[in-house]
Amino acid sequence: MKWWSNKYTYPLVALAIVTSVGLQAAWLTQLFQAQRIQVKRDLEEVVRNAARKNDYLSIMHGRERSENFRNFFLSPEWLLFKQSFMSMRGKGIGSARFSSDLDKDSAYIDISLRVANQKPSSAKGKKRISHVLDKGQTWASAMAADRHDLLRMDSLVKVECMRNGLNVKTSYVLYNYDTGKPTKASTWKAAQQADYRSELYAYNMNFFFHSYQLVVPSINGVVFYRMRYYLVSSCLMLLLTAAAFIFLFRVLRSQRLYTQARLAFTGNMTHELKTPVAVIEAALDAITRYELSRDPAKLENYVDISKVQLKRLNLMIDKALNLDQLDNGAIKLRPELFDVQQGLESVVTSMRLREGSSAATINYIPADTPCFVDGDPVHLTNVFYNLIDNALKYGGSPAVITVSCSCDAEQVHISIKDNGPGIARIYRERIFERFFRVPDHPDIHNVKGSGLGLHYVKQIIEKHQGKVQVRSELGKGSNFIIDIPAYHEI
Ligand code: ADP
C-alpha cells in the first residue's frame, strides 16, 4: 500500500482501542439503564402479587378452601378492579365505601361510590372511606388484625422477592389510607433517597386503615448480578482486544528494530570488510613502492600484517555466510571428546597476544579436575573467542577479565566476567537476538560490531544442550555463564 505510511498505524490502533472501549461503555450503560427499569418492573409485580395474596388471606383468614373463591380473589382482573377503585377515590369522588362480608357459602363485596355534582367543599369529606367492622369486632381488635395483615404482607413481599431472584434489602412506608399521609415521617424521608418505591397498595379487604409502599434503598446489586454475563464477556472482549493490540505493537516494534539492526549490520559489515582490504592494499602498495623485496625484515612484517588482516576478513565472511545456516538449523556439529580447559586456555593465550589488548588483563582460573564435553571443538572455540572478544571490546579501560571453569558429574560451567559498563535489564535477553546491539551503551558507541556474535554463541550452546545466560549490573560489569552437559561414556 503506497498511500499507507507506518506512522498512521499507531494513531489508528489507538483510535480503534478508544472506539471499542467507548462503544462497550455506551452499550453497557444502556444495558444498565434498561436493567434498572426491568428490576423496578419486577419489584412492582412482586408487591402487586403479594397484595393480591394478602387480600385473599385477609378476608378468609386463611380458612376458605373453595377453588372458585380462590380463583376469583387471586385473579389479576380482581386486583385491577380493586386498584382502580382505590385510585378513583382521589378523583373528585365524594365518598366511597368498600366492604366485604362472609356467610356460610358466599362472600359479599359491597362497593359504593358517591360522585358529587360539584367538587366537595371540605377536604374532609373528600376521601373518607366507611370502615365496616365485622360483627363483634372492636376498633382495638381491628387495629391488631390490620397489624397482623401488614406483617404478613411484608413477609409475602420478601418471599416473592427471593423467589424472583431479587436479592435486595427492603423496607416499607405505611400511609394513612384516608389522608394519604405517611404514618412515620422519618421512614418516609429515608424512602425519598431510595432507588425504588412501589405504588401504594391496600393489603387487606376488611379495614382499609393503611396502604403499603415497598422501599428498596439500592437495586444496583441485582442489576449488576443480572448483567454479570455481559460484564464478563465485555471485559473478556476488551482484554482480548488489548492483548491483540499489544501483540501487534510488539510485532511492529520488533520488525522496526530488526530493520534498523539490519541497516546497522550492513553499515558495520561494510566497515569491517573494508578496513582489512584497505590495510592489505596499503601493505602491498608499500611493498611495491619501496621495493621491500630488498629489505626482507620489513617485507616479512608487511606480509604478516596482510596475513592477519586476511584472517580477519575470512572470519567476517564466515560469520556472514554462517548466518543463514545458523538460523535454519542447518549447521552441522562434529562432536568429539573436547577438553574445555584446553580450549579456553588456547583462546585466552591468543587473546593476550592480540594486537591492542596489551593494556587488558585476562585472568584464567582453571578447574581442579579436567572438564570434558561432547562438543564440536571448532564451534566451541569460536564461542569462547566471541565472549572474550566482547569482554575486551565492551570491558572497562583497562579491561580486567576473569575467565573460569568448573565442573561436576553432570555439568561443565564456564564464566567470563568483565569490568565494563554492564547491560541494562531490558536488553539482557535481547542481546542474544540476531543483529541486536545495545543502542545506548555508555562510553562505547564507537565499538564496531555486527550484532551476530552472541546470537551465534546462543545457537551453538543450545545445540550442545547447554544454556548461556548473562548476569549484569549497570556500572558493575557483565558475567556470561555457560553450562554444558559433561561428557559421559555410553
Ligand atoms: P557485536 O558484534 O555488536 O559485539 P554481539 O552479538 O557479540 O555483537 O553483542 C551484542 C551486543 O551485546 C553488543 O553490541 C553489546 O552492546 C552487548 N554486549 C555484548 N557483550 C557485552 C559485554 N561483555 N558487556 C557489555 N555489553 C555487551
GROMACS .gro file of N, CA and C in nm, residues 91-145:
model
  165
   91LYS      N    1  -6.021   1.106   4.276
   91LYS     CA    2  -6.057   1.190   4.163
   91LYS      C    3  -6.198   1.248   4.178
   92GLY      N    4  -6.220   1.328   4.277
   92GLY     CA    5  -6.346   1.402   4.292
   92GLY      C    6  -6.463   1.320   4.340
   93ILE      N    7  -6.437   1.202   4.394
   93ILE     CA    8  -6.547   1.121   4.443
   93ILE      C    9  -6.578   1.166   4.587
   94GLY      N   10  -6.704   1.190   4.611
   94GLY     CA   11  -6.742   1.243   4.741
   94GLY      C   12  -6.715   1.144   4.851
   95SER      N   13  -6.767   1.026   4.841
   95SER     CA   14  -6.734   0.926   4.942
   95SER      C   15  -6.738   0.789   4.877
   96ALA      N   16  -6.672   0.697   4.939
   96ALA     CA   17  -6.666   0.564   4.880
   96ALA      C   18  -6.675   0.462   4.992
   97ARG      N   19  -6.735   0.353   4.957
   97ARG     CA   20  -6.749   0.251   5.062
   97ARG      C   21  -6.711   0.117   4.998
   98PHE      N   22  -6.631   0.043   5.069
   98PHE     CA   23  -6.583  -0.086   5.017
   98PHE      C   24  -6.581  -0.179   5.137
   99SER      N   25  -6.671  -0.275   5.134
   99SER     CA   26  -6.668  -0.366   5.250
   99SER      C   27  -6.692  -0.508   5.203
  100SER      N   28  -6.652  -0.600   5.282
  100SER     CA   29  -6.672  -0.740   5.244
  100SER      C   30  -6.731  -0.815   5.363
  101ASP      N   31  -6.800  -0.918   5.334
  101ASP     CA   32  -6.861  -0.997   5.442
  101ASP      C   33  -6.870  -1.142   5.396
  102LEU      N   34  -6.882  -1.228   5.485
  102LEU     CA   35  -6.888  -1.370   5.453
  102LEU      C   36  -7.012  -1.432   5.514
  103ASP      N   37  -7.075  -1.520   5.441
  103ASP     CA   38  -7.165  -1.609   5.516
  103ASP      C   39  -7.125  -1.750   5.481
  104LYS      N   40  -7.209  -1.844   5.508
  104LYS     CA   41  -7.164  -1.984   5.502
  104LYS      C   42  -7.105  -2.021   5.365
  105ASP      N   43  -7.179  -1.981   5.258
  105ASP     CA   44  -7.131  -2.030   5.129
  105ASP      C   45  -7.097  -1.919   5.030
  106SER      N   46  -7.099  -1.793   5.072
  106SER     CA   47  -7.063  -1.686   4.976
  106SER      C   48  -6.987  -1.574   5.046
  107ALA      N   49  -6.920  -1.494   4.963
  107ALA     CA   50  -6.856  -1.372   5.014
  107ALA      C   51  -6.924  -1.255   4.946
  108TYR      N   52  -6.957  -1.152   5.023
  108TYR     CA   53  -7.022  -1.033   4.966
  108TYR      C   54  -6.919  -0.921   4.964
  109ILE      N   55  -6.915  -0.853   4.852
  109ILE     CA   56  -6.830  -0.736   4.847
  109ILE      C   57  -6.921  -0.618   4.810
  110ASP      N   58  -6.929  -0.522   4.896
  110ASP     CA   59  -7.011  -0.403   4.867
  110ASP      C   60  -6.919  -0.292   4.827
  111ILE      N   61  -6.942  -0.243   4.708
  111ILE     CA   62  -6.863  -0.128   4.664
  111ILE      C   63  -6.963  -0.018   4.633
  112SER      N   64  -6.948   0.094   4.694
  112SER     CA   65  -7.037   0.203   4.657
  112SER      C   66  -6.958   0.331   4.641
  113LEU      N   67  -6.998   0.409   4.543
  113LEU     CA   68  -6.930   0.536   4.516
  113LEU      C   69  -7.035   0.646   4.516
  114ARG      N   70  -7.004   0.757   4.574
  114ARG     CA   71  -7.096   0.870   4.561
  114ARG      C   72  -7.019   0.981   4.491
  115VAL      N   73  -7.068   1.017   4.373
  115VAL     CA   74  -7.000   1.120   4.297
  115VAL      C   75  -7.080   1.249   4.309
  116ALA      N   76  -7.021   1.351   4.365
  116ALA     CA   77  -7.091   1.478   4.387
  116ALA      C   78  -7.098   1.557   4.257
  117ASN      N   79  -7.203   1.636   4.242
  117ASN     CA   80  -7.215   1.722   4.123
  117ASN      C   81  -7.104   1.825   4.117
  118GLN      N   82  -7.076   1.878   4.235
  118GLN     CA   83  -6.968   1.976   4.242
  118GLN      C   84  -6.857   1.922   4.330
  119LYS      N   85  -6.741   1.990   4.316
  119LYS     CA   86  -6.629   1.947   4.398
  119LYS      C   87  -6.666   1.961   4.544
  120PRO      N   88  -6.636   1.861   4.628
  120PRO     CA   89  -6.670   1.876   4.770
  120PRO      C   90  -6.597   1.996   4.830
  121SER      N   91  -6.670   2.074   4.910
  121SER     CA   92  -6.611   2.197   4.962
  121SER      C   93  -6.506   2.166   5.067
  122SER      N   94  -6.530   2.067   5.149
  122SER     CA   95  -6.429   2.041   5.254
  122SER      C   96  -6.343   1.923   5.212
  123ALA      N   97  -6.214   1.936   5.240
  123ALA     CA   98  -6.120   1.827   5.210
  123ALA      C   99  -6.153   1.706   5.293
  124LYS      N  100  -6.221   1.732   5.401
  124LYS     CA  101  -6.252   1.625   5.496
  124LYS      C  102  -6.336   1.515   5.432
  125GLY      N  103  -6.449   1.562   5.370
  125GLY     CA  104  -6.543   1.465   5.315
  125GLY      C  105  -6.493   1.396   5.190
  126LYS      N  106  -6.387   1.451   5.134
  126LYS     CA  107  -6.343   1.409   5.001
  126LYS      C  108  -6.296   1.263   4.994
  127LYS      N  109  -6.214   1.225   5.089
  127LYS     CA  110  -6.151   1.094   5.074
  127LYS      C  111  -6.196   0.992   5.177
  128ARG      N  112  -6.292   1.032   5.253
  128ARG     CA  113  -6.332   0.941   5.361
  128ARG      C  114  -6.380   0.808   5.307
  129ILE      N  115  -6.345   0.703   5.376
  129ILE     CA  116  -6.398   0.571   5.340
  129ILE      C  117  -6.468   0.515   5.463
  130SER      N  118  -6.579   0.447   5.439
  130SER     CA  119  -6.650   0.392   5.555
  130SER      C  120  -6.582   0.263   5.596
  131HIS      N  121  -6.537   0.259   5.719
  131HIS     CA  122  -6.478   0.136   5.769
  131HIS      C  123  -6.590   0.053   5.830
  132VAL      N  124  -6.599  -0.070   5.783
  132VAL     CA  125  -6.706  -0.156   5.837
  132VAL      C  126  -6.643  -0.265   5.920
  133LEU      N  127  -6.678  -0.270   6.042
  133LEU     CA  128  -6.619  -0.372   6.129
  133LEU      C  129  -6.705  -0.498   6.125
  134ASP      N  130  -6.640  -0.611   6.142
  134ASP     CA  131  -6.714  -0.739   6.149
  134ASP      C  132  -6.797  -0.740   6.277
  135LYS      N  133  -6.893  -0.832   6.274
  135LYS     CA  134  -6.977  -0.840   6.394
  135LYS      C  135  -6.892  -0.879   6.514
  136GLY      N  136  -6.910  -0.812   6.623
  136GLY     CA  137  -6.838  -0.845   6.748
  136GLY      C  138  -6.697  -0.793   6.751
  137GLN      N  139  -6.657  -0.714   6.647
  137GLN     CA  140  -6.518  -0.665   6.643
  137GLN      C  141  -6.510  -0.525   6.703
  138THR      N  142  -6.403  -0.500   6.781
  138THR     CA  143  -6.383  -0.366   6.836
  138THR      C  144  -6.275  -0.297   6.753
  139TRP      N  145  -6.256  -0.166   6.771
  139TRP     CA  146  -6.151  -0.093   6.697
  139TRP      C  147  -6.015  -0.147   6.731
  140ALA      N  148  -5.998  -0.181   6.860
  140ALA     CA  149  -5.866  -0.230   6.904
  140ALA      C  150  -5.834  -0.362   6.836
  141SER      N  151  -5.935  -0.453   6.833
  141SER     CA  152  -5.907  -0.584   6.771
  141SER      C  153  -5.888  -0.566   6.620
  142ALA      N  154  -5.963  -0.470   6.562
  142ALA     CA  155  -5.947  -0.444   6.417
  142ALA      C  156  -5.807  -0.392   6.387
  143MET      N  157  -5.756  -0.303   6.473
  143MET     CA  158  -5.620  -0.249   6.452
  143MET      C  159  -5.516  -0.360   6.464
  144ALA      N  160  -5.539  -0.451   6.561
  144ALA     CA  161  -5.444  -0.562   6.580
  144ALA      C  162  -5.445  -0.652   6.457
  145ALA      N  163  -5.568  -0.677   6.405
  145ALA     CA  164  -5.579  -0.762   6.285
  145ALA      C  165  -5.511  -0.693   6.166
   0.00000   0.00000   0.00000
